[in-house]
C-alpha cells in the first residue's frame, strides 16, 4: 500500500515552532490586549480540543503567544509631532497619500493601516515630523502629519 493512503496519526511530526523575534517586544495598549486575548483563546481551545494533531498546533501557538506576552513592553502614548512608536503618520509617496500607525510586530496589519515598528518603512519614518522629506527605497516620502 502506498504511504499516500496511510492515515496520519499522533506519530506524525509536530508542527514547526513559530519564530520569536529577539530583543524587546514593544506593544501598544491595544496590542497588549490582543496578545492577552489570544493566550486566553488558545487556553480555552486546548481545554476542549481532543484531536491530537490540532492540540499540537494549539500548544505550539500557545507557547509562541506566552513568550510574546511575557516579553511585552507596553509603551506610553507618543507625545509631540514627531513620528514615534504608537503615532499615526501621514505621508505622500509618488503623489499618493498614505497613513499608518506605527505599532508592535504582533499588532501590525498594513491593510488596516498598522505598520510594524521593525519594518523598513517605519524605520525611515521614525523621528520625522510634518514637512520632512524622508529617503525610502530610492524615492522620497513627504511627511504631512503626525498624530498621537
GROMACS .gro file of N, CA and C in nm:
model
  444
    1UNK      N    1   0.084  -0.117   0.000
    1UNK     CA    2   0.000   0.000   0.000
    1UNK      C    3   0.089   0.124   0.000
    2UNK      N    4   0.049   0.224  -0.074
    2UNK     CA    5   0.124   0.348  -0.082
    2UNK      C    6   0.111   0.426   0.048
    3UNK      N    7   0.217   0.498   0.087
    3UNK     CA    8   0.213   0.581   0.208
    3UNK      C    9   0.114   0.696   0.193
    4UNK      N   10   0.080   0.729   0.071
    4UNK     CA   11  -0.013   0.840   0.048
    4UNK      C   12  -0.151   0.811   0.105
    5UNK      N   13  -0.183   0.683   0.125
    5UNK     CA   14  -0.316   0.649   0.173
    5UNK      C   15  -0.317   0.602   0.318
    6UNK      N   16  -0.206   0.623   0.387
    6UNK     CA   17  -0.199   0.583   0.527
    6UNK      C   18  -0.250   0.699   0.612
    7UNK      N   19  -0.334   0.669   0.709
    7UNK     CA   20  -0.392   0.772   0.795
    7UNK      C   21  -0.283   0.835   0.882
    8UNK      N   22  -0.288   0.968   0.891
    8UNK     CA   23  -0.196   1.040   0.979
    8UNK      C   24  -0.231   1.007   1.124
    9UNK      N   25  -0.131   0.995   1.207
    9UNK     CA   26  -0.153   0.967   1.349
    9UNK      C   27  -0.072   1.064   1.433
   10UNK      N   28  -0.081   1.045   1.562
   10UNK     CA   29  -0.006   1.130   1.654
   10UNK      C   30   0.144   1.111   1.637
   11UNK      N   31   0.186   1.005   1.568
   11UNK     CA   32   0.329   0.983   1.546
   11UNK      C   33   0.386   1.075   1.439
   12UNK      N   34   0.300   1.149   1.370
   12UNK     CA   35   0.346   1.243   1.268
   12UNK      C   36   0.429   1.352   1.335
   13UNK      N   37   0.513   1.415   1.258
   13UNK     CA   38   0.598   1.521   1.312
   13UNK      C   39   0.512   1.636   1.363
   14UNK      N   40   0.548   1.691   1.477
   14UNK     CA   41   0.472   1.805   1.530
   14UNK      C   42   0.496   1.927   1.441
   15UNK      N   43   0.407   2.026   1.448
   15UNK     CA   44   0.425   2.145   1.366
   15UNK      C   45   0.553   2.218   1.408
   16UNK      N   46   0.620   2.284   1.314
   16UNK     CA   47   0.742   2.357   1.350
   16UNK      C   48   0.711   2.472   1.444
   17UNK      N   49   0.806   2.505   1.529
   17UNK     CA   50   0.788   2.616   1.623
   17UNK      C   51   0.777   2.747   1.547
   18UNK      N   52   0.701   2.840   1.601
   18UNK     CA   53   0.691   2.974   1.543
   18UNK      C   54   0.813   3.053   1.588
   19UNK      N   55   0.868   3.130   1.498
   19UNK     CA   56   0.987   3.210   1.529
   19UNK      C   57   0.949   3.329   1.617
   20UNK      N   58   1.029   3.349   1.720
   20UNK     CA   59   1.010   3.462   1.810
   20UNK      C   60   1.126   3.558   1.788
   21UNK      N   61   1.094   3.682   1.759
   21UNK     CA   62   1.194   3.784   1.734
   21UNK      C   63   1.272   3.813   1.862
   22UNK      N   64   1.404   3.823   1.849
   22UNK     CA   65   1.489   3.856   1.964
   22UNK      C   66   1.471   4.003   2.000
   23UNK      N   67   1.502   4.036   2.122
   23UNK     CA   68   1.501   4.174   2.166
   23UNK      C   69   1.369   4.216   2.226
   24UNK      N   70   1.356   4.345   2.252
   24UNK     CA   71   1.236   4.395   2.318
   24UNK      C   72   1.112   4.373   2.231
   25UNK      N   73   0.998   4.366   2.296
   25UNK     CA   74   0.870   4.348   2.228
   25UNK      C   75   0.780   4.466   2.264
   26UNK      N   76   0.803   4.581   2.200
   26UNK     CA   77   0.718   4.697   2.231
   26UNK      C   78   0.577   4.674   2.179
   27UNK      N   79   0.477   4.712   2.259
   27UNK     CA   80   0.338   4.698   2.220
   27UNK      C   81   0.259   4.820   2.263
   28UNK      N   82   0.152   4.846   2.192
   28UNK     CA   83   0.057   4.949   2.235
   28UNK      C   84  -0.038   4.884   2.336
   29UNK      N   85  -0.120   4.964   2.400
   29UNK     CA   86  -0.221   4.909   2.492
   29UNK      C   87  -0.311   4.811   2.416
   30UNK      N   88  -0.353   4.848   2.295
   30UNK     CA   89  -0.439   4.762   2.215
   30UNK      C   90  -0.366   4.634   2.175
   31UNK      N   91  -0.239   4.646   2.140
   31UNK     CA   92  -0.160   4.528   2.105
   31UNK      C   93  -0.146   4.433   2.221
   32UNK      N   94  -0.125   4.486   2.341
   32UNK     CA   95  -0.114   4.402   2.460
   32UNK      C   96  -0.246   4.330   2.485
   33UNK      N   97  -0.357   4.401   2.470
   33UNK     CA   98  -0.489   4.339   2.490
   33UNK      C   99  -0.511   4.227   2.389
   34UNK      N  100  -0.464   4.244   2.266
   34UNK     CA  101  -0.478   4.138   2.165
   34UNK      C  102  -0.397   4.015   2.203
   35UNK      N  103  -0.276   4.034   2.254
   35UNK     CA  104  -0.192   3.922   2.296
   35UNK      C  105  -0.259   3.846   2.411
   36UNK      N  106  -0.307   3.919   2.511
   36UNK     CA  107  -0.374   3.857   2.625
   36UNK      C  108  -0.496   3.779   2.578
   37UNK      N  109  -0.573   3.835   2.486
   37UNK     CA  110  -0.693   3.768   2.435
   37UNK      C  111  -0.655   3.641   2.358
   38UNK      N  112  -0.547   3.645   2.283
   38UNK     CA  113  -0.504   3.527   2.206
   38UNK      C  114  -0.460   3.415   2.299
   39UNK      N  115  -0.388   3.448   2.405
   39UNK     CA  116  -0.348   3.347   2.504
   39UNK      C  117  -0.473   3.283   2.566
   40UNK      N  118  -0.570   3.364   2.605
   40UNK     CA  119  -0.694   3.313   2.665
   40UNK      C  120  -0.771   3.225   2.566
   41UNK      N  121  -0.778   3.267   2.439
   41UNK     CA  122  -0.848   3.189   2.338
   41UNK      C  123  -0.783   3.053   2.319
   42UNK      N  124  -0.650   3.051   2.311
   42UNK     CA  125  -0.578   2.924   2.291
   42UNK      C  126  -0.593   2.832   2.412
   43UNK      N  127  -0.586   2.888   2.532
   43UNK     CA  128  -0.604   2.806   2.654
   43UNK      C  129  -0.744   2.745   2.656
   44UNK      N  130  -0.844   2.822   2.617
   44UNK     CA  131  -0.981   2.772   2.614
   44UNK      C  132  -0.995   2.663   2.508
   45UNK      N  133  -0.937   2.684   2.393
   45UNK     CA  134  -0.944   2.585   2.285
   45UNK      C  135  -0.877   2.454   2.326
   46UNK      N  136  -0.765   2.465   2.395
   46UNK     CA  137  -0.696   2.344   2.442
   46UNK      C  138  -0.779   2.267   2.543
   47UNK      N  139  -0.861   2.336   2.618
   47UNK     CA  140  -0.945   2.272   2.718
   47UNK      C  141  -1.054   2.184   2.660
   48UNK      N  142  -1.089   2.207   2.534
   48UNK     CA  143  -1.198   2.129   2.474
   48UNK      C  144  -1.155   2.046   2.353
   49UNK      N  145  -1.035   2.071   2.301
   49UNK     CA  146  -0.991   2.000   2.180
   49UNK      C  147  -0.940   1.861   2.213
   50UNK      N  148  -0.988   1.761   2.140
   50UNK     CA  149  -0.943   1.624   2.163
   50UNK      C  150  -0.857   1.571   2.049
   51UNK      N  151  -0.859   1.635   1.934
   51UNK     CA  152  -0.779   1.591   1.821
   51UNK      C  153  -0.631   1.616   1.851
   52UNK      N  154  -0.551   1.510   1.848
   52UNK     CA  155  -0.409   1.518   1.887
   52UNK      C  156  -0.333   1.616   1.798
   53UNK      N  157  -0.357   1.611   1.668
   53UNK     CA  158  -0.284   1.698   1.577
   53UNK      C  159  -0.322   1.845   1.597
   54UNK      N  160  -0.449   1.871   1.618
   54UNK     CA  161  -0.491   2.009   1.644
   54UNK      C  162  -0.438   2.057   1.779
   55UNK      N  163  -0.435   1.970   1.879
   55UNK     CA  164  -0.379   2.007   2.009
   55UNK      C  165  -0.232   2.046   1.997
   56UNK      N  166  -0.156   1.972   1.916
   56UNK     CA  167  -0.014   2.006   1.897
   56UNK      C  168   0.001   2.146   1.839
   57UNK      N  169  -0.084   2.180   1.743
   57UNK     CA  170  -0.078   2.313   1.682
   57UNK      C  171  -0.119   2.419   1.784
   58UNK      N  172  -0.224   2.393   1.859
   58UNK     CA  173  -0.267   2.488   1.962
   58UNK      C  174  -0.160   2.507   2.068
   59UNK      N  175  -0.096   2.399   2.110
   59UNK     CA  176   0.011   2.408   2.210
   59UNK      C  177   0.130   2.488   2.157
   60UNK      N  178   0.164   2.465   2.031
   60UNK     CA  179   0.274   2.540   1.969
   60UNK      C  180   0.240   2.689   1.966
   61UNK      N  181   0.118   2.722   1.924
   61UNK     CA  182   0.077   2.862   1.918
   61UNK      C  183   0.071   2.924   2.058
   62UNK      N  184   0.027   2.847   2.156
   62UNK     CA  185   0.023   2.898   2.293
   62UNK      C  186   0.163   2.928   2.345
   63UNK      N  187   0.260   2.842   2.312
   63UNK     CA  188   0.399   2.869   2.353
   63UNK      C  189   0.446   3.002   2.294
   64UNK      N  190   0.418   3.024   2.165
   64UNK     CA  191   0.457   3.149   2.099
   64UNK      C  192   0.395   3.269   2.170
   65UNK      N  193   0.262   3.266   2.188
   65UNK     CA  194   0.194   3.382   2.246
   65UNK      C  195   0.228   3.402   2.392
   66UNK      N  196   0.260   3.296   2.465
   66UNK     CA  197   0.302   3.310   2.604
   66UNK      C  198   0.435   3.383   2.612
   67UNK      N  199   0.526   3.352   2.520
   67UNK     CA  200   0.655   3.423   2.516
   67UNK      C  201   0.632   3.569   2.479
   68UNK      N  202   0.545   3.593   2.381
   68UNK     CA  203   0.518   3.731   2.339
   68UNK      C  204   0.453   3.811   2.453
   69UNK      N  205   0.366   3.746   2.529
   69UNK     CA  206   0.302   3.812   2.644
   69UNK      C  207   0.405   3.844   2.751
   70UNK      N  208   0.493   3.747   2.781
   70UNK     CA  209   0.594   3.767   2.884
   70UNK      C  210   0.694   3.877   2.847
   71UNK      N  211   0.721   3.892   2.719
   71UNK     CA  212   0.821   3.991   2.676
   71UNK      C  213   0.759   4.125   2.637
   72UNK      N  214   0.626   4.136   2.641
   72UNK     CA  215   0.558   4.259   2.600
   72UNK      C  216   0.595   4.376   2.690
   73UNK      N  217   0.625   4.487   2.628
   73UNK     CA  218   0.656   4.612   2.699
   73UNK      C  219   0.560   4.719   2.648
   74UNK      N  220   0.456   4.746   2.726
   74UNK     CA  221   0.357   4.846   2.684
   74UNK      C  222   0.425   4.983   2.683
   75UNK      N  223   0.418   5.048   2.569
   75UNK     CA  224   0.482   5.177   2.550
   75UNK      C  225   0.385   5.290   2.583
   76UNK      N  226   0.435   5.399   2.637
   76UNK     CA  227   0.347   5.513   2.664
   76UNK      C  228   0.300   5.573   2.531
   77UNK      N  229   0.185   5.638   2.532
   77UNK     CA  230   0.138   5.703   2.409
   77UNK      C  231   0.241   5.806   2.361
   78UNK      N  232   0.253   5.823   2.231
   78UNK     CA  233   0.351   5.918   2.179
   78UNK      C  234   0.311   6.061   2.214
   79UNK      N  235   0.409   6.146   2.223
   79UNK     CA  236   0.384   6.288   2.251
   79UNK      C  237   0.456   6.369   2.145
   80UNK      N  238   0.399   6.480   2.110
   80UNK     CA  239   0.464   6.568   2.015
   80UNK      C  240   0.425   6.538   1.872
   81UNK      N  241   0.495   6.605   1.780
   81UNK     CA  242   0.462   6.593   1.639
   81UNK      C  243   0.574   6.526   1.560
   82UNK      N  244   0.639   6.430   1.622
   82UNK     CA  245   0.745   6.354   1.557
   82UNK      C  246   0.702   6.208   1.553
   83UNK      N  247   0.725   6.142   1.440
   83UNK     CA  248   0.687   6.002   1.426
   83UNK      C  249   0.760   5.917   1.530
   84UNK      N  250   0.682   5.844   1.609
   84UNK     CA  251   0.736   5.759   1.715
   84UNK      C  252   0.644   5.638   1.728
   85UNK      N  253   0.685   5.543   1.812
   85UNK     CA  254   0.603   5.425   1.834
   85UNK      C  255   0.465   5.467   1.881
   86UNK      N  256   0.361   5.415   1.817
   86UNK     CA  257   0.223   5.446   1.852
   86UNK      C  258   0.164   5.564   1.777
   87UNK      N  259   0.247   5.642   1.709
   87UNK     CA  260   0.199   5.760   1.637
   87UNK      C  261   0.136   5.720   1.504
   88UNK      N  262   0.041   5.802   1.461
   88UNK     CA  263  -0.020   5.787   1.329
   88UNK      C  264   0.050   5.887   1.237
   89UNK      N  265   0.111   5.835   1.131
   89UNK     CA  266   0.192   5.918   1.041
   89UNK      C  267   0.128   5.920   0.902
   90UNK      N  268   0.107   6.040   0.851
   90UNK     CA  269   0.054   6.056   0.716
   90UNK      C  270   0.166   6.113   0.629
   91UNK      N  271   0.181   6.054   0.511
   91UNK     CA  272   0.287   6.098   0.419
   91UNK      C  273   0.239   6.079   0.277
   92UNK      N  274   0.309   6.146   0.185
   92UNK     CA  275   0.281   6.126   0.043
   92UNK      C  276   0.402   6.059  -0.020
   93UNK      N  277   0.371   5.968  -0.112
   93UNK     CA  278   0.476   5.895  -0.185
   93UNK      C  279   0.428   5.886  -0.328
   94UNK      N  280   0.505   5.941  -0.419
   94UNK     CA  281   0.472   5.941  -0.562
   94UNK      C  282   0.330   5.994  -0.585
   95UNK      N  283   0.296   6.100  -0.515
   95UNK     CA  284   0.166   6.163  -0.530
   95UNK      C  285   0.052   6.091  -0.461
   96UNK      N  286   0.080   5.985  -0.391
   96UNK     CA  287  -0.024   5.906  -0.322
   96UNK      C  288  -0.014   5.929  -0.172
   97UNK      N  289  -0.126   5.960  -0.109
   97UNK     CA  290  -0.130   5.985   0.035
   97UNK      C  291  -0.154   5.854   0.110
   98UNK      N  292  -0.074   5.829   0.214
   98UNK     CA  293  -0.089   5.709   0.295
   98UNK      C  294  -0.080   5.745   0.442
   99UNK      N  295  -0.151   5.669   0.525
   99UNK     CA  296  -0.149   5.690   0.670
   99UNK      C  297  -0.132   5.556   0.739
  100UNK      N  298  -0.037   5.550   0.831
  100UNK     CA  299  -0.011   5.430   0.909
  100UNK      C  300   0.012   5.467   1.055
  101UNK      N  301  -0.031   5.379   1.145
  101UNK     CA  302   0.006   5.389   1.286
  101UNK      C  303   0.122   5.292   1.308
  102UNK      N  304   0.228   5.337   1.373
  102UNK     CA  305   0.345   5.253   1.398
  102UNK      C  306   0.320   5.174   1.527
  103UNK      N  307   0.316   5.040   1.513
  103UNK     CA  308   0.279   4.952   1.623
  103UNK      C  309   0.377   4.836   1.636
  104UNK      N  310   0.353   4.751   1.734
  104UNK     CA  311   0.438   4.634   1.756
  104UNK      C  312   0.420   4.528   1.650
  105UNK      N  313   0.513   4.436   1.650
  105UNK     CA  314   0.519   4.330   1.549
  105UNK      C  315   0.392   4.247   1.540
  106UNK      N  316   0.335   4.207   1.652
  106UNK     CA  317   0.218   4.120   1.651
  106UNK      C  318   0.089   4.195   1.618
  107UNK      N  319   0.089   4.323   1.635
  107UNK     CA  320  -0.030   4.404   1.608
  107UNK      C  321  -0.034   4.452   1.463
  108UNK      N  322   0.079   4.448   1.396
  108UNK     CA  323   0.091   4.504   1.262
  108UNK      C  324  -0.004   4.438   1.163
  109UNK      N  325  -0.066   4.522   1.081
  109UNK     CA  326  -0.153   4.477   0.972
  109UNK      C  327  -0.162   4.593   0.873
  110UNK      N  328  -0.071   4.595   0.775
  110UNK     CA  329  -0.068   4.708   0.681
  110UNK      C  330  -0.202   4.736   0.613
  111UNK      N  331  -0.279   4.633   0.584
  111UNK     CA  332  -0.409   4.653   0.520
  111UNK      C  333  -0.503   4.735   0.608
  112UNK      N  334  -0.480   4.733   0.739
  112UNK     CA  335  -0.562   4.809   0.834
  112UNK      C  336  -0.490   4.937   0.879
  113UNK      N  337  -0.379   4.969   0.815
  113UNK     CA  338  -0.306   5.090   0.850
  113UNK      C  339  -0.218   5.077   0.972
  114UNK      N  340  -0.180   4.954   1.007
  114UNK     CA  341  -0.095   4.929   1.124
  114UNK      C  342   0.040   4.877   1.076
  115UNK      N  343   0.145   4.955   1.099
  115UNK     CA  344   0.278   4.929   1.045
  115UNK      C  345   0.373   4.878   1.153
  116UNK      N  346   0.439   4.766   1.125
  116UNK     CA  347   0.535   4.706   1.217
  116UNK      C  348   0.651   4.802   1.242
  117UNK      N  349   0.680   4.830   1.367
  117UNK     CA  350   0.788   4.922   1.404
  117UNK      C  351   0.923   4.875   1.349
  118UNK      N  352   0.938   4.744   1.325
  118UNK     CA  353   1.064   4.691   1.274
  118UNK      C  354   1.071   4.690   1.121
  119UNK      N  355   0.968   4.738   1.054
  119UNK     CA  356   0.967   4.739   0.908
  119UNK      C  357   1.057   4.850   0.855
  120UNK      N  358   1.108   4.835   0.734
  120UNK     CA  359   1.192   4.940   0.675
  120UNK      C  360   1.119   5.074   0.663
  121UNK      N  361   0.990   5.071   0.631
  121UNK     CA  362   0.915   5.196   0.619
  121UNK      C  363   0.906   5.267   0.754
  122UNK      N  364   0.874   5.194   0.859
  122UNK     CA  365   0.866   5.255   0.991
  122UNK      C  366   1.002   5.311   1.032
  123UNK      N  367   1.108   5.236   1.005
  123UNK     CA  368   1.243   5.282   1.039
  123UNK      C  369   1.274   5.414   0.968
  124UNK      N  370   1.230   5.427   0.843
  124UNK     CA  371   1.253   5.551   0.768
  124UNK      C  372   1.173   5.667   0.826
  125UNK      N  373   1.053   5.639   0.875
  125UNK     CA  374   0.965   5.745   0.924
  125UNK      C  375   0.995   5.790   1.067
  126UNK      N  376   1.047   5.701   1.151
  126UNK     CA  377   1.071   5.735   1.291
  126UNK      C  378   1.158   5.860   1.303
  127UNK      N  379   1.112   5.953   1.383
  127UNK     CA  380   1.185   6.077   1.407
  127UNK      C  381   1.150   6.189   1.311
  128UNK      N  382   1.072   6.160   1.208
  128UNK     CA  383   1.035   6.263   1.110
  128UNK      C  384   0.912   6.339   1.158
  129UNK      N  385   0.902   6.462   1.118
  129UNK     CA  386   0.787   6.546   1.152
  129UNK      C  387   0.724   6.603   1.027
  130UNK      N  388   0.611   6.672   1.043
  130UNK     CA  389   0.544   6.733   0.928
  130UNK      C  390   0.639   6.823   0.849
  131UNK      N  391   0.637   6.807   0.717
  131UNK     CA  392   0.723   6.886   0.630
  131UNK      C  393   0.856   6.820   0.600
  132UNK      N  394   0.892   6.717   0.674
  132UNK     CA  395   1.019   6.647   0.649
  132UNK      C  396   1.009   6.560   0.524
  133UNK      N  397   1.119   6.555   0.451
  133UNK     CA  398   1.132   6.467   0.335
  133UNK      C  399   1.222   6.352   0.379
  134UNK      N  400   1.175   6.229   0.358
  134UNK     CA  401   1.247   6.110   0.402
  134UNK      C  402   1.283   6.026   0.280
  135UNK      N  403   1.409   5.985   0.271
  135UNK     CA  404   1.451   5.894   0.164
  135UNK      C  405   1.405   5.754   0.199
  136UNK      N  406   1.343   5.687   0.101
  136UNK     CA  407   1.297   5.550   0.124
  136UNK      C  408   1.299   5.472  -0.007
  137UNK      N  409   1.379   5.369  -0.010
  137UNK     CA  410   1.390   5.277  -0.124
  137UNK      C  411   1.403   5.350  -0.257
  138UNK      N  412   1.496   5.441  -0.261
  138UNK     CA  413   1.524   5.513  -0.385
  138UNK      C  414   1.426   5.623  -0.419
  139UNK      N  415   1.331   5.649  -0.333
  139UNK     CA  416   1.234   5.755  -0.355
  139UNK      C  417   1.225   5.844  -0.233
  140UNK      N  418   1.132   5.936  -0.239
  140UNK     CA  419   1.113   6.029  -0.128
  140UNK      C  420   0.971   6.021  -0.074
  141UNK      N  421   0.961   6.037   0.058
  141UNK     CA  422   0.833   6.047   0.126
  141UNK      C  423   0.827   6.184   0.189
  142UNK      N  424   0.714   6.249   0.178
  142UNK     CA  425   0.696   6.377   0.248
  142UNK      C  426   0.596   6.356   0.360
  143UNK      N  427   0.643   6.375   0.482
  143UNK     CA  428   0.556   6.359   0.599
  143UNK      C  429   0.466   6.482   0.605
  144UNK      N  430   0.334   6.458   0.607
  144UNK     CA  431   0.240   6.571   0.610
  144UNK      C  432   0.173   6.589   0.745
  145UNK      N  433   0.165   6.482   0.824
  145UNK     CA  434   0.103   6.494   0.957
  145UNK      C  435   0.150   6.382   1.048
  146UNK      N  436   0.158   6.412   1.177
  146UNK     CA  437   0.188   6.312   1.280
  146UNK      C  438   0.090   6.336   1.393
  147UNK      N  439   0.015   6.231   1.429
  147UNK     CA  440  -0.084   6.240   1.537
  147UNK      C  441  -0.051   6.139   1.646
  148UNK      N  442  -0.080   6.177   1.770
  148UNK     CA  443  -0.059   6.086   1.882
  148UNK      C  444  -0.166   5.979   1.886
   0.00000   0.00000   0.00000
